Amino acid sequence: MAQELTIVTVLYRSADMLAETLPTWVRAAEGLPVRFVFADNWPQDGCGKVIGGCLDDDRYEYLPDSSNPGFAAGCNRAVVAARTSHVMLLNPDVWLPDDALARVCAAITKDPDAPVAVGLAMHGGEYVGIDLHPVSLFIDRPATVSRSPLGPSGGAAVFPTELFRRFGGFHEHFFAWGEDADLAFRLYAAGVRTRALDVVLPHAGGHSVDGDSRLQGFRAFLLARNRLLVAARTFTWPLMLVAVPVLAAAHLALAARRARQGLLRPFLRGVGRGLREGPAARRQWRGERFGFATLYGYLTVRRA
């Protein structure tokens, strides 16, 4: 059965960046069964005009929402609109080499049931998917790590559309940052394994918050809150009893770093909110959870 792909992109203050990257997507998609859905959370900056200038009307769907419901909700809304077997979540500040989508399509044809983590080159390194970390709980996984990814990173992720929908997509309360890790923990706990694709895409890394101190504070708040909520939602009780003291110590160390960055206040608000919202967040996910046995398997099974 032929596999078709929809590129799903959430936009926020992205017009200038998209004008650079979208032409590379169009070239990479030439001759392939690839469509596009754009969820625009800041439509006043002109992304719609950029898209209309690059793509034929029948090749894409444009979903503006000036209320800015967040990255997680934007992804979910766009995936609902997808009519293909697979979706590729792709940040607007990522460039596509000419052969990138052909290699993605070949990967999903070879194994249509598995999520795929696509590599990103950013911040001077190369990363593929999500990895565990003893301090920050989850991080971008360095490409040199021998074990397979915990799950795909939201910046460049391929999912079977039905799988993404069956697991409820991204938890929209996260808004942004950590929603992909939350889904990765849930998928891994349920036995779904992610493949790493040997394709590395150039990634600008965080265009939507650059140069805005208010958004940097909001990001610090969300990272602190969402880290705690990911653990509350996805860990078994035994693992939680071990993880909570570790996370507490980690947040003390992170607090000193945030203080140096001038972001201590939003960081502490995020910690407090995460602690208050943790019990309710746990009740919102009733599927399989990530425990000691899952953790051991993840740490010891090497990439094929």
Short mmCIF file of N, CA, C and O in Angstrom, two decimals, residues 54-174:
data_model
loop_
_atom_site.label_atom_id
_atom_site.label_comp_id
_atom_site.label_asym_id
_atom_site.label_seq_id
_atom_site.Cartn_x
_atom_site.Cartn_y
_atom_site.Cartn_z
N CYS A 54 3.98 30.16 -2.58
CA CYS A 54 4.86 29.01 -2.82
C CYS A 54 4.12 27.75 -3.23
O CYS A 54 4.72 26.87 -3.88
N LEU A 55 2.85 27.60 -2.84
CA LEU A 55 2.13 26.35 -3.04
C LEU A 55 0.82 26.60 -3.78
O LEU A 55 0.14 27.62 -3.56
N ASP A 56 0.43 25.66 -4.64
CA ASP A 56 -0.88 25.71 -5.27
C ASP A 56 -1.97 25.52 -4.23
O ASP A 56 -1.76 24.82 -3.22
N ASP A 57 -3.13 26.08 -4.46
CA ASP A 57 -4.21 26.05 -3.47
C ASP A 57 -4.63 24.64 -3.09
O ASP A 57 -5.04 24.39 -1.95
N ASP A 58 -4.56 23.69 -4.04
CA ASP A 58 -5.01 22.33 -3.77
C ASP A 58 -3.94 21.49 -3.07
O ASP A 58 -4.15 20.31 -2.80
N ARG A 59 -2.80 22.09 -2.76
CA ARG A 59 -1.68 21.34 -2.15
C ARG A 59 -1.63 21.53 -0.64
O ARG A 59 -0.92 20.80 0.05
N TYR A 60 -2.37 22.51 -0.11
CA TYR A 60 -2.23 22.81 1.32
C TYR A 60 -3.55 23.26 1.92
O TYR A 60 -4.50 23.64 1.22
N GLU A 61 -3.58 23.22 3.25
CA GLU A 61 -4.69 23.77 4.03
C GLU A 61 -4.10 24.73 5.06
O GLU A 61 -3.09 24.42 5.71
N TYR A 62 -4.73 25.88 5.20
CA TYR A 62 -4.24 26.94 6.09
C TYR A 62 -5.28 27.18 7.17
O TYR A 62 -6.44 27.47 6.88
N LEU A 63 -4.85 27.02 8.45
CA LEU A 63 -5.76 27.09 9.58
C LEU A 63 -5.33 28.21 10.52
O LEU A 63 -4.53 28.00 11.44
N PRO A 64 -5.81 29.44 10.33
CA PRO A 64 -5.42 30.54 11.21
C PRO A 64 -6.21 30.53 12.51
O PRO A 64 -7.38 30.15 12.55
N ASP A 65 -5.55 30.93 13.61
CA ASP A 65 -6.21 31.04 14.91
C ASP A 65 -5.49 32.13 15.71
O ASP A 65 -4.44 31.89 16.30
N SER A 66 -6.04 33.33 15.71
CA SER A 66 -5.39 34.47 16.34
C SER A 66 -5.39 34.38 17.86
O SER A 66 -4.73 35.19 18.53
N SER A 67 -6.10 33.41 18.45
CA SER A 67 -6.11 33.27 19.90
C SER A 67 -4.83 32.63 20.43
O SER A 67 -4.61 32.58 21.64
N ASN A 68 -3.98 32.11 19.55
CA ASN A 68 -2.72 31.45 19.90
C ASN A 68 -2.93 30.38 20.97
O ASN A 68 -2.55 30.53 22.13
N PRO A 69 -3.52 29.24 20.59
CA PRO A 69 -3.75 28.17 21.57
C PRO A 69 -2.51 27.36 21.92
O PRO A 69 -2.58 26.48 22.77
N GLY A 70 -1.37 27.64 21.28
CA GLY A 70 -0.14 26.94 21.62
C GLY A 70 0.28 25.93 20.56
O GLY A 70 -0.48 25.56 19.67
N PHE A 71 1.54 25.49 20.70
CA PHE A 71 2.10 24.53 19.74
C PHE A 71 1.36 23.20 19.79
O PHE A 71 1.02 22.62 18.75
N ALA A 72 1.10 22.69 21.00
CA ALA A 72 0.46 21.37 21.12
C ALA A 72 -0.91 21.37 20.47
O ALA A 72 -1.25 20.47 19.69
N ALA A 73 -1.72 22.37 20.79
CA ALA A 73 -3.06 22.45 20.22
C ALA A 73 -3.01 22.68 18.72
O ALA A 73 -3.83 22.14 17.96
N GLY A 74 -2.04 23.48 18.26
CA GLY A 74 -1.91 23.71 16.83
C GLY A 74 -1.59 22.43 16.08
O GLY A 74 -2.15 22.16 15.02
N CYS A 75 -0.67 21.62 16.63
CA CYS A 75 -0.37 20.33 16.00
C CYS A 75 -1.59 19.44 15.94
O CYS A 75 -1.90 18.85 14.89
N ASN A 76 -2.29 19.35 17.05
CA ASN A 76 -3.48 18.48 17.08
C ASN A 76 -4.52 18.94 16.06
O ASN A 76 -5.13 18.11 15.37
N ARG A 77 -4.72 20.24 15.97
CA ARG A 77 -5.71 20.77 15.03
C ARG A 77 -5.30 20.45 13.59
O ARG A 77 -6.15 20.09 12.75
N ALA A 78 -4.03 20.57 13.30
CA ALA A 78 -3.56 20.30 11.95
C ALA A 78 -3.64 18.82 11.61
O ALA A 78 -3.97 18.45 10.48
N VAL A 79 -3.32 17.95 12.58
CA VAL A 79 -3.38 16.50 12.31
C VAL A 79 -4.83 16.07 12.06
O VAL A 79 -5.08 15.18 11.23
N VAL A 80 -5.78 16.69 12.73
CA VAL A 80 -7.20 16.40 12.46
C VAL A 80 -7.52 16.67 10.99
O VAL A 80 -8.30 15.95 10.37
N ALA A 81 -6.91 17.71 10.43
CA ALA A 81 -7.18 18.07 9.04
C ALA A 81 -6.44 17.20 8.04
O ALA A 81 -6.74 17.24 6.84
N ALA A 82 -5.45 16.43 8.50
CA ALA A 82 -4.67 15.59 7.59
C ALA A 82 -5.50 14.43 7.06
O ALA A 82 -6.29 13.83 7.79
N ARG A 83 -5.30 14.10 5.81
CA ARG A 83 -6.04 13.00 5.17
C ARG A 83 -5.09 11.96 4.59
O ARG A 83 -5.40 11.28 3.62
N THR A 84 -3.93 11.83 5.19
CA THR A 84 -2.91 10.93 4.69
C THR A 84 -2.56 9.89 5.74
O THR A 84 -2.89 10.04 6.91
N SER A 85 -1.84 8.85 5.33
CA SER A 85 -1.50 7.76 6.24
C SER A 85 -0.53 8.21 7.32
O SER A 85 -0.52 7.66 8.42
N HIS A 86 0.32 9.21 7.00
CA HIS A 86 1.34 9.67 7.93
C HIS A 86 1.38 11.19 7.99
O HIS A 86 0.99 11.86 7.02
N VAL A 87 1.84 11.68 9.12
CA VAL A 87 2.07 13.12 9.27
C VAL A 87 3.52 13.33 9.68
O VAL A 87 4.10 12.52 10.40
N MET A 88 4.09 14.43 9.20
CA MET A 88 5.42 14.83 9.61
C MET A 88 5.31 16.19 10.27
O MET A 88 4.97 17.19 9.60
N LEU A 89 5.57 16.25 11.57
CA LEU A 89 5.58 17.52 12.28
C LEU A 89 6.92 18.19 11.98
O LEU A 89 7.98 17.61 12.22
N LEU A 90 6.86 19.41 11.48
CA LEU A 90 8.08 20.08 11.04
C LEU A 90 8.02 21.55 11.46
O LEU A 90 7.08 22.27 11.10
N ASN A 91 9.02 21.99 12.22
CA ASN A 91 9.09 23.38 12.62
C ASN A 91 9.35 24.29 11.43
O ASN A 91 10.06 23.90 10.49
N PRO A 92 8.84 25.52 11.47
CA PRO A 92 9.03 26.40 10.31
C PRO A 92 10.45 26.91 10.13
O PRO A 92 10.77 27.47 9.08
N ASP A 93 11.31 26.73 11.14
CA ASP A 93 12.70 27.19 11.02
C ASP A 93 13.65 26.03 10.70
O ASP A 93 14.79 26.00 11.14
N VAL A 94 13.15 25.09 9.90
CA VAL A 94 13.95 23.94 9.45
C VAL A 94 14.01 23.96 7.92
O VAL A 94 12.99 24.11 7.25
N TRP A 95 15.22 23.80 7.40
CA TRP A 95 15.41 23.72 5.95
C TRP A 95 15.44 22.25 5.54
O TRP A 95 15.96 21.40 6.26
N LEU A 96 14.92 21.93 4.35
CA LEU A 96 14.92 20.56 3.85
C LEU A 96 15.87 20.42 2.66
O LEU A 96 15.69 21.08 1.64
N PRO A 97 16.88 19.56 2.78
CA PRO A 97 17.67 19.20 1.59
C PRO A 97 16.76 18.57 0.53
O PRO A 97 15.70 18.02 0.85
N ASP A 98 17.19 18.61 -0.72
CA ASP A 98 16.32 18.18 -1.81
C ASP A 98 15.87 16.73 -1.68
O ASP A 98 14.77 16.37 -2.12
N ASP A 99 16.70 15.85 -1.08
CA ASP A 99 16.35 14.43 -1.00
C ASP A 99 15.70 14.05 0.33
O ASP A 99 15.39 12.87 0.55
N ALA A 100 15.46 15.02 1.22
CA ALA A 100 15.01 14.68 2.57
C ALA A 100 13.65 14.00 2.59
O ALA A 100 13.47 12.97 3.25
N LEU A 101 12.68 14.55 1.89
CA LEU A 101 11.34 13.97 1.94
C LEU A 101 11.28 12.63 1.20
O LEU A 101 10.49 11.75 1.58
N ALA A 102 12.08 12.47 0.17
CA ALA A 102 12.14 11.16 -0.50
C ALA A 102 12.63 10.10 0.47
O ALA A 102 12.11 8.96 0.49
N ARG A 103 13.60 10.43 1.30
CA ARG A 103 14.12 9.47 2.27
C ARG A 103 13.10 9.23 3.40
O ARG A 103 13.00 8.10 3.91
N VAL A 104 12.37 10.25 3.78
CA VAL A 104 11.30 10.05 4.78
C VAL A 104 10.23 9.13 4.22
O VAL A 104 9.77 8.19 4.90
N CYS A 105 9.80 9.37 2.99
CA CYS A 105 8.77 8.53 2.38
C CYS A 105 9.25 7.08 2.23
O CYS A 105 8.47 6.14 2.44
N ALA A 106 10.51 6.88 1.90
CA ALA A 106 11.05 5.53 1.80
C ALA A 106 11.04 4.84 3.16
O ALA A 106 10.74 3.64 3.27
N ALA A 107 11.33 5.60 4.22
CA ALA A 107 11.35 5.02 5.57
C ALA A 107 9.97 4.58 6.01
O ALA A 107 9.81 3.51 6.61
N ILE A 108 8.95 5.37 5.73
CA ILE A 108 7.60 4.99 6.17
C ILE A 108 7.02 3.88 5.30
O ILE A 108 6.19 3.09 5.77
N THR A 109 7.45 3.78 4.07
CA THR A 109 7.02 2.66 3.23
C THR A 109 7.64 1.35 3.73
O THR A 109 6.98 0.31 3.76
N LYS A 110 8.88 1.42 4.18
CA LYS A 110 9.58 0.23 4.67
C LYS A 110 8.96 -0.27 5.98
O LYS A 110 8.84 -1.48 6.20
N ASP A 111 8.59 0.66 6.88
CA ASP A 111 8.01 0.28 8.17
C ASP A 111 6.91 1.29 8.51
O ASP A 111 7.14 2.25 9.24
N PRO A 112 5.70 1.07 7.99
CA PRO A 112 4.65 2.09 8.13
C PRO A 112 4.06 2.23 9.52
O PRO A 112 3.34 3.19 9.78
N ASP A 113 4.36 1.31 10.43
CA ASP A 113 3.74 1.35 11.75
C ASP A 113 4.56 2.09 12.80
O ASP A 113 4.05 2.36 13.90
N ALA A 114 5.80 2.41 12.52
CA ALA A 114 6.69 2.98 13.53
C ALA A 114 6.81 4.49 13.38
O ALA A 114 6.94 5.00 12.27
N PRO A 115 6.81 5.22 14.51
CA PRO A 115 7.19 6.64 14.45
C PRO A 115 8.66 6.76 14.01
O PRO A 115 9.46 5.85 14.23
N VAL A 116 8.99 7.90 13.44
CA VAL A 116 10.35 8.13 12.96
C VAL A 116 10.86 9.45 13.52
O VAL A 116 10.18 10.48 13.42
N ALA A 117 12.04 9.43 14.12
CA ALA A 117 12.71 10.63 14.59
C ALA A 117 13.70 11.07 13.52
O ALA A 117 14.59 10.31 13.14
N VAL A 118 13.52 12.28 13.03
CA VAL A 118 14.39 12.83 12.00
C VAL A 118 15.41 13.75 12.67
O VAL A 118 15.08 14.50 13.58
N GLY A 119 16.66 13.69 12.21
CA GLY A 119 17.72 14.45 12.85
C GLY A 119 17.63 15.94 12.59
O GLY A 119 17.13 16.39 11.55
N LEU A 120 18.14 16.72 13.56
CA LEU A 120 18.20 18.17 13.46
C LEU A 120 19.61 18.64 13.82
O LEU A 120 20.19 18.18 14.80
N ALA A 121 20.15 19.54 13.03
CA ALA A 121 21.43 20.16 13.34
C ALA A 121 21.16 21.53 13.94
O ALA A 121 20.59 22.41 13.27
N MET A 122 21.52 21.72 15.21
CA MET A 122 21.23 22.99 15.89
C MET A 122 22.18 23.17 17.07
O MET A 122 22.71 22.19 17.61
N HIS A 123 22.40 24.41 17.44
CA HIS A 123 23.23 24.75 18.60
C HIS A 123 24.61 24.08 18.53
O HIS A 123 25.17 23.68 19.55
N GLY A 124 25.13 23.92 17.33
CA GLY A 124 26.45 23.36 17.16
C GLY A 124 26.54 21.86 17.26
O GLY A 124 27.65 21.30 17.28
N GLY A 125 25.41 21.15 17.32
CA GLY A 125 25.42 19.69 17.41
C GLY A 125 24.36 19.07 16.52
O GLY A 125 23.58 19.77 15.87
N GLU A 126 24.30 17.75 16.51
CA GLU A 126 23.29 17.01 15.76
C GLU A 126 22.49 16.16 16.73
O GLU A 126 23.07 15.48 17.59
N TYR A 127 21.17 16.19 16.59
CA TYR A 127 20.28 15.54 17.54
C TYR A 127 19.19 14.78 16.78
O TYR A 127 18.73 15.22 15.73
N VAL A 128 18.81 13.63 17.34
CA VAL A 128 17.77 12.80 16.72
C VAL A 128 16.81 12.35 17.81
O VAL A 128 17.14 11.48 18.63
N GLY A 129 15.62 12.93 17.86
CA GLY A 129 14.61 12.51 18.81
C GLY A 129 14.87 12.98 20.22
O GLY A 129 15.59 13.95 20.47
N ILE A 130 14.28 12.24 21.19
CA ILE A 130 14.28 12.61 22.60
C ILE A 130 15.00 11.53 23.40
O ILE A 130 14.87 10.34 23.12
N ASP A 131 15.73 11.97 24.42
CA ASP A 131 16.44 11.06 25.31
C ASP A 131 16.10 11.41 26.75
O ASP A 131 15.68 12.53 27.06
N LEU A 132 16.30 10.45 27.64
CA LEU A 132 16.17 10.69 29.08
C LEU A 132 17.38 11.44 29.61
O LEU A 132 18.48 11.32 29.06
N HIS A 133 17.17 12.19 30.71
CA HIS A 133 18.29 12.88 31.34
C HIS A 133 18.02 12.92 32.85
O HIS A 133 16.89 13.20 33.28
N PRO A 134 19.04 12.63 33.69
CA PRO A 134 18.80 12.54 35.14
C PRO A 134 18.48 13.88 35.80
O PRO A 134 17.92 13.90 36.89
N VAL A 135 18.83 14.99 35.18
CA VAL A 135 18.56 16.30 35.77
C VAL A 135 17.33 16.95 35.15
O VAL A 135 16.39 17.33 35.85
N SER A 136 17.31 17.06 33.83
CA SER A 136 16.21 17.76 33.17
C SER A 136 15.08 16.83 32.73
O SER A 136 14.12 17.30 32.13
N LEU A 137 15.18 15.55 33.01
CA LEU A 137 14.17 14.53 32.72
C LEU A 137 14.17 14.12 31.25
O LEU A 137 14.20 12.95 30.92
N PHE A 138 14.15 15.11 30.36
CA PHE A 138 14.20 14.80 28.93
C PHE A 138 15.03 15.87 28.22
O PHE A 138 15.05 17.04 28.63
N ILE A 139 15.74 15.45 27.18
CA ILE A 139 16.56 16.36 26.40
C ILE A 139 16.52 15.94 24.94
O ILE A 139 16.06 14.85 24.61
N ASP A 140 17.02 16.82 24.07
CA ASP A 140 17.27 16.41 22.69
C ASP A 140 18.36 15.34 22.71
O ASP A 140 19.39 15.51 23.36
N ARG A 141 18.13 14.26 21.99
CA ARG A 141 19.04 13.12 22.01
C ARG A 141 20.20 13.33 21.04
O ARG A 141 19.97 13.47 19.83
N PRO A 142 21.45 13.38 21.53
CA PRO A 142 22.59 13.50 20.63
C PRO A 142 22.63 12.34 19.63
O PRO A 142 22.33 11.20 19.97
N ALA A 143 23.00 12.65 18.41
CA ALA A 143 23.01 11.63 17.36
C ALA A 143 24.00 10.51 17.65
O ALA A 143 23.86 9.41 17.09
N THR A 144 24.98 10.75 18.53
CA THR A 144 25.99 9.74 18.82
C THR A 144 25.55 8.72 19.86
O THR A 144 26.24 7.72 20.09
N VAL A 145 24.40 8.92 20.52
CA VAL A 145 23.92 7.98 21.53
C VAL A 145 23.58 6.65 20.87
O VAL A 145 22.93 6.61 19.82
N SER A 146 24.00 5.55 21.48
CA SER A 146 23.85 4.25 20.84
C SER A 146 22.44 3.69 20.93
O SER A 146 22.01 2.93 20.06
N ARG A 147 21.69 4.02 21.99
CA ARG A 147 20.34 3.49 22.11
C ARG A 147 19.38 4.27 21.21
O ARG A 147 19.64 5.41 20.84
N SER A 148 18.27 3.65 20.89
CA SER A 148 17.26 4.28 20.05
C SER A 148 16.57 5.42 20.79
O SER A 148 16.60 5.47 22.02
N PRO A 149 15.93 6.32 20.06
CA PRO A 149 15.25 7.44 20.73
C PRO A 149 14.08 6.95 21.58
O PRO A 149 13.43 5.94 21.28
N LEU A 150 13.82 7.69 22.64
CA LEU A 150 12.60 7.47 23.42
C LEU A 150 11.38 7.74 22.55
O LEU A 150 10.37 7.04 22.61
N GLY A 151 11.47 8.76 21.73
CA GLY A 151 10.41 9.13 20.81
C GLY A 151 10.90 10.24 19.92
O GLY A 151 12.01 10.76 20.09
N PRO A 152 10.10 10.67 18.93
CA PRO A 152 10.52 11.76 18.05
C PRO A 152 10.42 13.11 18.74
O PRO A 152 9.56 13.34 19.59
N SER A 153 11.29 14.02 18.35
CA SER A 153 11.19 15.41 18.77
C SER A 153 10.12 16.11 17.94
O SER A 153 9.99 15.85 16.73
N GLY A 154 9.38 17.02 18.57
CA GLY A 154 8.32 17.72 17.84
C GLY A 154 8.82 18.59 16.71
O GLY A 154 8.04 18.99 15.85
N GLY A 155 10.13 18.89 16.68
CA GLY A 155 10.67 19.73 15.61
C GLY A 155 10.73 19.04 14.27
O GLY A 155 10.64 19.69 13.22
N ALA A 156 10.90 17.70 14.27
CA ALA A 156 10.95 16.92 13.03
C ALA A 156 10.57 15.50 13.38
O ALA A 156 11.42 14.68 13.72
N ALA A 157 9.28 15.20 13.33
CA ALA A 157 8.75 13.92 13.79
C ALA A 157 7.78 13.36 12.77
O ALA A 157 6.96 14.09 12.21
N VAL A 158 7.88 12.05 12.54
CA VAL A 158 6.94 11.38 11.63
C VAL A 158 6.14 10.37 12.44
O VAL A 158 6.70 9.55 13.17
N PHE A 159 4.81 10.44 12.30
CA PHE A 159 3.92 9.52 13.00
C PHE A 159 2.92 8.91 12.01
O PHE A 159 2.42 9.63 11.12
N PRO A 160 2.59 7.63 12.15
CA PRO A 160 1.37 7.15 11.51
C PRO A 160 0.20 7.97 12.05
O PRO A 160 0.06 8.15 13.27
N THR A 161 -0.62 8.49 11.18
CA THR A 161 -1.67 9.42 11.60
C THR A 161 -2.61 8.78 12.61
O THR A 161 -2.99 9.39 13.62
N GLU A 162 -2.97 7.53 12.37
CA GLU A 162 -3.89 6.84 13.28
C GLU A 162 -3.27 6.66 14.65
O GLU A 162 -3.96 6.79 15.67
N LEU A 163 -1.98 6.39 14.72
CA LEU A 163 -1.30 6.22 16.00
C LEU A 163 -1.31 7.53 16.79
O LEU A 163 -1.60 7.53 17.99
N PHE A 164 -0.98 8.62 16.15
CA PHE A 164 -0.97 9.91 16.82
C PHE A 164 -2.35 10.23 17.40
O PHE A 164 -2.47 10.67 18.55
N ARG A 165 -3.38 9.98 16.62
CA ARG A 165 -4.74 10.27 17.09
C ARG A 165 -5.16 9.31 18.20
O ARG A 165 -5.82 9.72 19.16
N ARG A 166 -4.78 8.04 18.10
CA ARG A 166 -5.18 7.05 19.10
C ARG A 166 -4.62 7.39 20.48
O ARG A 166 -5.26 7.12 21.50
N PHE A 167 -3.43 7.97 20.52
CA PHE A 167 -2.83 8.34 21.80
C PHE A 167 -3.21 9.76 22.24
O PHE A 167 -2.66 10.28 23.20
N GLY A 168 -4.15 10.35 21.54
CA GLY A 168 -4.63 11.68 21.93
C GLY A 168 -3.73 12.81 21.50
O GLY A 168 -3.93 13.96 21.93
N GLY A 169 -2.75 12.52 20.66
CA GLY A 169 -1.86 13.56 20.20
C GLY A 169 -1.08 14.18 21.35
O GLY A 169 -0.74 13.51 22.34
N PHE A 170 -0.78 15.47 21.24
CA PHE A 170 -0.07 16.18 22.29
C PHE A 170 -1.06 16.66 23.36
O PHE A 170 -2.19 17.05 23.04
N HIS A 171 -0.62 16.64 24.60
CA HIS A 171 -1.44 17.15 25.70
C HIS A 171 -1.45 18.68 25.60
O HIS A 171 -0.44 19.34 25.80
N GLU A 172 -2.61 19.25 25.30
CA GLU A 172 -2.68 20.66 24.93
C GLU A 172 -2.40 21.60 26.09
O GLU A 172 -2.01 22.75 25.88
N HIS A 173 -2.57 21.14 27.33
CA HIS A 173 -2.31 22.00 28.48
C HIS A 173 -0.83 22.38 28.57
O HIS A 173 -0.49 23.42 29.15
N PHE A 174 0.05 21.57 27.99
CA PHE A 174 1.47 21.92 28.01
C PHE A 174 1.75 23.21 27.25
O PHE A 174 2.74 23.88 27.51
#
